[in-house]
């Protein structure tokens, strides 16, 4: 069934009810099934779906409150599945809680760099550089990396590494000044003798010219800028988004654009092509991990019907991905396949572009509130 037919059928289903009556209907139907384990879960993109900048969009606070009980406990499992980041998940959860007026836990926040945790055992004690806006070194440190330095601090150790530095009017705050609990200066790192083993692009870089220059220095010399050519250290990107939505009317260039710039310059100035690994949506592994996390947020019904350790948890019948980017959110859900169902909102990147023809959603709606209403009407009927 096409998304237009689905939308038509859904509207016919709720047409006799106004907004207030429909909300009461949803609460009544879902509470009548309180003894049953929810058979669905929801993953929300953030930028362009829940927020534009720091402003809620599309009735997102109202929509999300429908997923909670009257006492504030979670009734239906959901997570935020974002390619964004730059700050620890706990801090992002706190910000979302304040902006949306809800109780969001850190475990409900899956960011583009969250999969970097999987690489701790490989680089735990090795020198790594973390790049991007926010607090990239703090993020990596909290994941368990013990020898991490931000690209801001790393570049500051090398005199004249950035030839444009004298012309830059801004000053970059280091993680040490942003968060006094994180001391990036200790233990002391001798950047002139200790090779960088890996560079992690944690979030969107701020100073593209400097970061491209410094990363090329690191990657071409085997981790010791200013030295001879060496084996390229590992390079990881938290996502490969070309564009994303902010408060500005048109899309802004994202980490994928920075990756293209870095790769193009590296390949023109080095005899080997750049090697790298990208995480984030639309990779199916991100959606499969989200399913595991959603299982942990299924409300516990009773001892007999639901195992507290989730070892015997029943699989979800449907998982909904609500996003605004056809090439990222919708493509990822469709490629992952069952039980994912994709819902595209018109509040972000997608505004009727041709890329929807390439990555068609199962359903297209105007706002996230409309998407949640559709889900609850379908699941709680």
CSV table of C-alpha atoms in Angstrom, one decimal:
chain,number,residue,atom,x,y,z
A,1,UNK,CA,0.0,0.0,0.0
A,2,UNK,CA,1.4,3.4,-0.9
A,3,UNK,CA,2.0,6.1,1.7
A,4,UNK,CA,-0.8,8.2,0.1
A,5,UNK,CA,-3.3,5.4,0.6
A,6,UNK,CA,-2.0,4.8,4.1
A,7,UNK,CA,-2.4,8.4,5.0
A,8,UNK,CA,-5.9,8.5,3.5
A,9,UNK,CA,-7.0,5.4,5.4
A,10,UNK,CA,-5.6,6.8,8.6
A,11,UNK,CA,-7.4,10.2,8.2
A,12,UNK,CA,-10.6,8.4,7.5
A,13,UNK,CA,-10.1,6.4,10.7
A,14,UNK,CA,-9.7,9.5,12.9
A,15,UNK,CA,-11.9,11.9,11.1
A,16,UNK,CA,-14.9,11.6,13.5
A,17,UNK,CA,-12.6,12.7,16.4
A,18,UNK,CA,-11.3,16.2,17.1
A,19,UNK,CA,-7.7,16.6,18.5
A,20,UNK,CA,-8.9,16.5,22.2
A,21,UNK,CA,-11.2,13.5,21.7
A,22,UNK,CA,-8.5,11.7,19.7
A,23,UNK,CA,-6.0,12.1,22.5
A,24,UNK,CA,-8.5,10.8,25.0
A,25,UNK,CA,-9.2,7.9,22.7
A,26,UNK,CA,-5.5,7.0,22.5
A,27,UNK,CA,-5.1,7.1,26.3
A,28,UNK,CA,-8.2,5.0,26.9
A,29,UNK,CA,-7.3,2.4,24.3
A,30,UNK,CA,-3.7,2.1,25.5
A,31,UNK,CA,-4.6,1.9,29.2
A,32,UNK,CA,-7.1,-0.8,28.4
A,33,UNK,CA,-4.2,-2.9,27.2
A,34,UNK,CA,-1.8,-2.0,30.1
A,35,UNK,CA,-1.3,-5.6,30.9
A,36,UNK,CA,0.1,-6.3,27.5
A,37,UNK,CA,3.7,-5.7,26.5
A,38,UNK,CA,4.1,-3.1,23.7
A,39,UNK,CA,4.7,-4.8,20.4
A,40,UNK,CA,6.3,-1.7,18.8
A,41,UNK,CA,9.1,0.8,19.4
A,42,UNK,CA,9.9,4.3,18.0
A,43,UNK,CA,13.2,5.9,16.9
A,44,UNK,CA,13.1,9.7,16.5
A,45,UNK,CA,15.6,11.7,14.5
A,46,UNK,CA,16.2,15.0,16.4
A,47,UNK,CA,17.3,17.8,14.0
A,48,UNK,CA,14.4,18.7,11.7
A,49,UNK,CA,12.0,16.3,13.4
A,50,UNK,CA,12.0,17.1,17.2
A,51,UNK,CA,14.0,20.4,17.1
A,52,UNK,CA,15.1,23.2,14.8
A,53,UNK,CA,18.1,24.5,16.6
A,54,UNK,CA,17.0,24.5,20.2
A,55,UNK,CA,13.3,25.1,19.4
A,56,UNK,CA,10.8,22.3,19.5
A,57,UNK,CA,9.1,21.7,16.1
A,58,UNK,CA,6.1,19.9,14.8
A,59,UNK,CA,4.3,19.6,18.2
A,60,UNK,CA,7.1,17.4,19.5
A,61,UNK,CA,6.6,18.0,23.2
A,62,UNK,CA,2.9,17.0,22.9
A,63,UNK,CA,3.7,14.1,20.7
A,64,UNK,CA,6.3,12.6,23.1
A,65,UNK,CA,4.1,13.1,26.1
A,66,UNK,CA,1.7,10.6,24.6
A,67,UNK,CA,4.3,7.9,25.1
A,68,UNK,CA,4.3,8.3,28.9
A,69,UNK,CA,1.9,7.3,31.6
A,70,UNK,CA,0.2,9.9,33.8
A,71,UNK,CA,2.8,9.4,36.5
A,72,UNK,CA,5.6,10.3,34.1
A,73,UNK,CA,6.8,6.7,33.6
A,74,UNK,CA,7.5,5.4,30.1
A,75,UNK,CA,4.5,3.6,28.5
A,76,UNK,CA,5.8,2.9,25.0
A,77,UNK,CA,9.6,2.4,24.2
A,78,UNK,CA,11.3,5.1,22.2
A,79,UNK,CA,14.8,6.4,21.6
A,80,UNK,CA,16.4,9.4,19.9
A,81,UNK,CA,18.5,8.2,16.9
A,82,UNK,CA,20.6,11.1,15.7
A,83,UNK,CA,23.7,11.5,13.6
A,84,UNK,CA,24.5,14.6,15.6
A,85,UNK,CA,26.6,14.8,18.8
A,86,UNK,CA,29.6,16.5,20.2
A,87,UNK,CA,28.5,16.2,23.9
A,88,UNK,CA,28.1,13.1,26.1
A,89,UNK,CA,24.8,11.3,25.9
A,90,UNK,CA,23.9,12.2,29.5
A,91,UNK,CA,24.2,15.9,28.8
A,92,UNK,CA,22.2,15.6,25.6
A,93,UNK,CA,19.5,13.8,27.5
A,94,UNK,CA,19.4,16.5,30.1
A,95,UNK,CA,19.1,19.2,27.4
A,96,UNK,CA,16.3,17.3,25.6
A,97,UNK,CA,14.5,16.8,28.9
A,98,UNK,CA,14.6,20.6,29.6
A,99,UNK,CA,13.6,21.6,26.0
A,100,UNK,CA,10.7,19.1,25.8
A,101,UNK,CA,9.5,19.0,29.4
A,102,UNK,CA,10.1,15.3,29.7
A,103,UNK,CA,12.2,12.8,31.5
A,104,UNK,CA,14.7,11.6,28.9
A,105,UNK,CA,17.4,9.1,30.1
A,106,UNK,CA,20.9,9.0,28.7
A,107,UNK,CA,20.3,5.4,27.5
A,108,UNK,CA,17.5,6.8,25.2
A,109,UNK,CA,20.0,9.0,23.3
A,110,UNK,CA,21.9,7.3,20.5
A,111,UNK,CA,24.2,9.8,18.7
A,112,UNK,CA,26.4,9.4,15.7
A,113,UNK,CA,29.5,8.9,17.8
A,114,UNK,CA,27.9,6.4,20.2
A,115,UNK,CA,29.4,3.4,18.2
A,116,UNK,CA,32.9,4.7,19.0
A,117,UNK,CA,32.5,2.8,22.3
A,118,UNK,CA,33.1,-0.4,20.3
A,119,UNK,CA,36.6,0.7,19.6
A,120,UNK,CA,37.8,1.3,23.1
A,121,UNK,CA,39.5,-2.0,23.5
A,122,UNK,CA,41.5,-1.3,20.3
A,123,UNK,CA,42.6,2.2,21.2
A,124,UNK,CA,42.1,2.4,24.9
A,125,UNK,CA,45.7,3.4,25.8
A,126,UNK,CA,46.8,4.7,22.4
A,127,UNK,CA,47.1,8.3,21.5
A,128,UNK,CA,44.0,9.5,19.6
A,129,UNK,CA,42.8,12.9,18.4
A,130,UNK,CA,39.2,13.9,18.7
A,131,UNK,CA,37.8,16.6,16.4
A,132,UNK,CA,34.5,18.5,16.2
A,133,UNK,CA,32.3,21.0,17.9
A,134,UNK,CA,31.3,20.7,21.5
A,135,UNK,CA,33.4,18.5,23.7
A,136,UNK,CA,34.8,15.8,21.5
A,137,UNK,CA,37.7,14.8,23.8
A,138,UNK,CA,35.4,14.6,26.8
A,139,UNK,CA,33.0,12.4,24.8
A,140,UNK,CA,35.8,10.0,24.0
A,141,UNK,CA,37.2,10.0,27.5
A,142,UNK,CA,33.8,9.1,29.0
A,143,UNK,CA,33.7,6.2,26.5
A,144,UNK,CA,36.9,4.8,28.1
A,145,UNK,CA,39.7,6.2,25.9
A,146,UNK,CA,42.5,7.1,28.2
A,147,UNK,CA,44.9,8.9,25.9
A,148,UNK,CA,42.8,11.3,24.0
A,149,UNK,CA,43.4,14.9,23.0
A,150,UNK,CA,41.2,17.4,21.1
A,151,UNK,CA,42.4,18.7,17.8
A,152,UNK,CA,42.2,22.2,19.4
A,153,UNK,CA,44.7,21.2,22.0
A,154,UNK,CA,46.8,19.1,19.6
A,155,UNK,CA,47.2,21.9,17.1
A,156,UNK,CA,48.1,24.4,19.8
A,157,UNK,CA,51.2,22.4,20.6
A,158,UNK,CA,52.7,22.9,17.1
A,159,UNK,CA,54.0,26.4,16.3
A,160,UNK,CA,53.0,27.6,12.9
A,161,UNK,CA,51.0,24.4,12.0
A,162,UNK,CA,48.1,26.6,11.0
A,163,UNK,CA,49.4,29.4,8.7
A,164,UNK,CA,46.0,31.2,8.9
A,165,UNK,CA,45.9,31.4,12.7
A,166,UNK,CA,47.1,35.0,12.9
A,167,UNK,CA,44.1,36.1,10.8
A,168,UNK,CA,41.5,34.4,12.8
A,169,UNK,CA,39.6,36.7,15.2
A,170,UNK,CA,38.0,34.0,17.3
A,171,UNK,CA,39.3,32.0,20.1
A,172,UNK,CA,38.4,28.3,20.5
A,173,UNK,CA,37.4,27.2,24.0
A,174,UNK,CA,39.0,23.9,25.0
A,175,UNK,CA,37.2,21.1,26.8
A,176,UNK,CA,39.1,22.1,30.0
A,177,UNK,CA,37.4,25.5,30.1
A,178,UNK,CA,34.0,24.2,29.1
A,179,UNK,CA,34.0,21.4,31.7
A,180,UNK,CA,36.2,21.7,34.7
A,181,UNK,CA,35.8,18.0,35.5
A,182,UNK,CA,37.7,17.1,32.4
A,183,UNK,CA,41.4,17.9,32.5
A,184,UNK,CA,42.8,17.4,29.0
A,185,UNK,CA,46.3,18.3,30.1
A,186,UNK,CA,46.9,15.2,32.1
A,187,UNK,CA,48.6,12.9,31.6
A,188,UNK,CA,51.0,15.0,29.6
A,189,UNK,CA,51.3,13.9,26.0
A,190,UNK,CA,54.5,14.4,24.0
A,191,UNK,CA,53.0,15.1,20.6
A,192,UNK,CA,56.5,15.4,19.1
A,193,UNK,CA,57.5,11.8,19.8
A,194,UNK,CA,54.2,9.9,20.4
A,195,UNK,CA,52.4,8.9,17.2
A,196,UNK,CA,48.7,9.5,16.8
A,197,UNK,CA,47.2,6.1,16.2
A,198,UNK,CA,43.7,7.2,15.2
A,199,UNK,CA,41.7,10.4,14.5
A,200,UNK,CA,38.0,10.5,15.4
A,201,UNK,CA,35.7,13.1,13.8
A,202,UNK,CA,33.2,13.1,16.7
A,203,UNK,CA,31.0,16.0,15.5
A,204,UNK,CA,30.9,18.7,12.8
A,205,UNK,CA,34.3,20.5,12.7
A,206,UNK,CA,34.3,24.2,13.4
A,207,UNK,CA,37.6,25.4,11.9
A,208,UNK,CA,37.6,23.5,8.5
A,209,UNK,CA,40.9,25.1,7.2
A,210,UNK,CA,42.9,24.2,10.3
A,211,UNK,CA,41.4,20.8,10.8
A,212,UNK,CA,41.9,19.8,7.2
A,213,UNK,CA,45.5,21.0,7.4
A,214,UNK,CA,46.3,19.3,10.8
A,215,UNK,CA,44.5,16.0,9.9
A,216,UNK,CA,46.4,15.8,6.6
A,217,UNK,CA,49.6,16.3,8.6
A,218,UNK,CA,48.7,13.5,10.9
A,219,UNK,CA,47.4,11.1,8.3
A,220,UNK,CA,50.3,11.6,5.8
A,221,UNK,CA,53.1,11.3,8.3
A,222,UNK,CA,52.0,8.3,10.2
A,223,UNK,CA,50.9,10.4,13.2
A,224,UNK,CA,53.9,12.7,13.7
A,225,UNK,CA,53.2,16.0,11.9
A,226,UNK,CA,56.3,17.6,10.3
A,227,UNK,CA,58.0,14.2,9.8
A,228,UNK,CA,58.5,12.0,6.7
A,229,UNK,CA,55.6,10.2,5.1
A,230,UNK,CA,54.4,7.2,7.1
A,231,UNK,CA,51.5,4.6,7.3
A,232,UNK,CA,48.2,6.4,7.6
A,233,UNK,CA,46.6,6.2,11.1
A,234,UNK,CA,43.0,5.1,11.3
A,235,UNK,CA,40.3,7.6,10.6
A,236,UNK,CA,36.7,7.4,11.8
A,237,UNK,CA,33.7,9.7,11.1
A,238,UNK,CA,30.6,9.7,13.3
A,239,UNK,CA,28.4,10.2,10.3
A,240,UNK,CA,28.5,11.0,6.6
A,241,UNK,CA,25.6,13.5,6.4
A,242,UNK,CA,26.1,15.9,3.5
A,243,UNK,CA,23.4,18.2,4.8
A,244,UNK,CA,21.2,18.7,7.9
A,245,UNK,CA,18.4,21.1,8.9
A,246,UNK,CA,18.8,24.0,11.3
A,247,UNK,CA,16.7,27.2,11.9
A,248,UNK,CA,18.1,28.6,8.6
A,249,UNK,CA,15.6,28.1,5.8
A,250,UNK,CA,17.9,25.9,3.6
A,251,UNK,CA,20.1,23.0,4.7
A,252,UNK,CA,23.6,23.4,6.1
A,253,UNK,CA,26.7,21.4,5.2
A,254,UNK,CA,27.4,18.6,7.5
A,255,UNK,CA,30.2,16.1,8.4
A,256,UNK,CA,29.8,14.4,5.0
A,257,UNK,CA,30.8,17.6,3.3
A,258,UNK,CA,33.8,18.0,5.5
A,259,UNK,CA,34.8,14.4,4.7
A,260,UNK,CA,34.6,15.1,1.0
A,261,UNK,CA,36.8,18.2,1.4
A,262,UNK,CA,39.4,16.3,3.5
A,263,UNK,CA,39.4,13.3,1.1
A,264,UNK,CA,39.7,15.4,-2.0
A,265,UNK,CA,42.7,17.4,-0.6
A,266,UNK,CA,44.4,14.4,0.9
A,267,UNK,CA,44.1,12.4,-2.4
A,268,UNK,CA,45.5,15.3,-4.4
A,269,UNK,CA,48.5,15.8,-2.0
A,270,UNK,CA,49.4,12.2,-1.2
A,271,UNK,CA,50.3,9.1,-3.3
A,272,UNK,CA,47.8,6.9,-1.5
A,273,UNK,CA,44.0,7.4,-1.3
A,274,UNK,CA,42.5,8.3,2.0
A,275,UNK,CA,41.2,5.3,4.1
A,276,UNK,CA,38.4,5.9,6.6
A,277,UNK,CA,35.3,4.4,8.2
A,278,UNK,CA,31.9,6.2,8.6
A,279,UNK,CA,29.3,5.4,11.2
A,280,UNK,CA,25.8,6.7,11.7
A,281,UNK,CA,22.6,6.4,9.7
A,282,UNK,CA,21.8,5.0,7.2
A,283,UNK,CA,24.0,2.0,8.1
A,284,UNK,CA,21.8,-0.9,9.1
A,285,UNK,CA,24.0,-1.7,12.1
A,286,UNK,CA,22.8,1.6,13.7
A,287,UNK,CA,19.2,0.5,13.4
A,288,UNK,CA,19.9,-3.0,14.7
A,289,UNK,CA,21.6,-1.5,17.7
A,290,UNK,CA,18.6,0.8,18.2
A,291,UNK,CA,16.4,-2.3,18.3
A,292,UNK,CA,18.6,-3.7,21.1
A,293,UNK,CA,18.3,-0.5,23.1
A,294,UNK,CA,14.6,-0.2,22.5
A,295,UNK,CA,14.2,-3.7,24.0
A,296,UNK,CA,15.7,-2.4,27.2
A,297,UNK,CA,13.1,0.4,27.4
A,298,UNK,CA,10.1,-1.8,27.1
A,299,UNK,CA,8.0,-1.2,30.3
A,300,UNK,CA,8.1,-4.1,32.6
A,301,UNK,CA,4.7,-5.7,32.9
A,302,UNK,CA,5.1,-8.5,35.4
A,303,UNK,CA,7.5,-11.3,36.3
A,304,UNK,CA,5.8,-13.9,34.2
A,305,UNK,CA,5.2,-12.1,31.0
A,306,UNK,CA,8.5,-10.2,30.7
A,307,UNK,CA,12.0,-11.3,31.8
A,308,UNK,CA,13.7,-8.5,33.7
A,309,UNK,CA,17.0,-9.3,32.0
A,310,UNK,CA,15.4,-9.2,28.6
A,311,UNK,CA,16.8,-12.6,27.7
A,312,UNK,CA,13.3,-13.9,26.7
A,313,UNK,CA,12.0,-10.6,25.3
A,314,UNK,CA,9.6,-11.0,22.4
A,315,UNK,CA,10.8,-9.4,19.2
A,316,UNK,CA,9.0,-6.2,18.1
A,317,UNK,CA,6.3,-6.5,15.5
A,318,UNK,CA,7.0,-3.0,14.2
A,319,UNK,CA,9.8,-0.4,14.7
A,320,UNK,CA,9.0,3.1,13.5
A,321,UNK,CA,11.8,5.4,12.2
A,322,UNK,CA,10.5,9.0,12.1
A,323,UNK,CA,12.9,11.2,10.2
A,324,UNK,CA,13.1,14.2,7.9
A,325,UNK,CA,16.0,13.0,5.6
A,326,UNK,CA,15.1,10.5,2.8
A,327,UNK,CA,18.7,9.7,2.1
A,328,UNK,CA,19.6,9.0,5.7
A,329,UNK,CA,16.6,8.2,7.9
A,330,UNK,CA,14.3,6.6,5.4
A,331,UNK,CA,17.0,4.9,3.4
A,332,UNK,CA,18.5,3.3,6.6
A,333,UNK,CA,15.1,2.0,7.8
A,334,UNK,CA,14.2,0.6,4.4
A,335,UNK,CA,17.6,-1.1,3.9
A,336,UNK,CA,17.5,-2.6,7.4
A,337,UNK,CA,14.1,-4.1,6.5
A,338,UNK,CA,11.6,-5.8,8.8
A,339,UNK,CA,10.4,-4.8,11.3
A,340,UNK,CA,11.3,-1.2,10.4
A,341,UNK,CA,8.6,1.1,9.1
A,342,UNK,CA,9.7,4.5,7.8
A,343,UNK,CA,7.8,7.8,8.4
A,344,UNK,CA,9.0,11.0,6.7
A,345,UNK,CA,8.1,14.4,8.2
A,346,UNK,CA,8.0,17.7,6.2
A,347,UNK,CA,9.6,19.8,9.0
A,348,UNK,CA,13.2,19.4,8.1
A,349,UNK,CA,15.4,18.5,5.1
A,350,UNK,CA,12.5,17.0,3.1
A,351,UNK,CA,10.3,19.6,1.5
A,352,UNK,CA,9.0,17.7,-1.5
A,353,UNK,CA,12.4,17.1,-3.1
A,354,UNK,CA,13.2,14.5,-5.8
A,355,UNK,CA,15.3,12.5,-3.4
A,356,UNK,CA,12.1,11.1,-1.9
A,357,UNK,CA,11.5,9.3,-5.2
A,358,UNK,CA,14.9,7.6,-4.8
A,359,UNK,CA,14.3,6.7,-1.1
A,360,UNK,CA,10.5,6.6,-0.7
A,361,UNK,CA,9.0,6.4,2.8
A,362,UNK,CA,6.3,4.0,3.9
A,363,UNK,CA,4.3,7.1,5.1
A,364,UNK,CA,4.7,10.9,4.7
A,365,UNK,CA,3.2,13.3,7.3
A,366,UNK,CA,3.6,17.0,8.1
A,367,UNK,CA,4.8,16.8,11.7
A,368,UNK,CA,6.1,14.4,14.3
A,369,UNK,CA,2.8,14.8,16.2
A,370,UNK,CA,0.9,13.5,13.2
A,371,UNK,CA,3.3,10.6,13.0
A,372,UNK,CA,2.8,9.6,16.7
A,373,UNK,CA,-0.9,9.9,16.4
A,374,UNK,CA,-0.8,7.6,13.4
A,375,UNK,CA,1.3,5.0,15.3
A,376,UNK,CA,-0.9,5.0,18.4
A,377,UNK,CA,-4.1,4.8,16.4
A,378,UNK,CA,-2.7,1.8,14.5
A,379,UNK,CA,-1.1,0.0,17.5
A,380,UNK,CA,-3.7,0.7,20.2
A,381,UNK,CA,-6.9,0.1,18.1
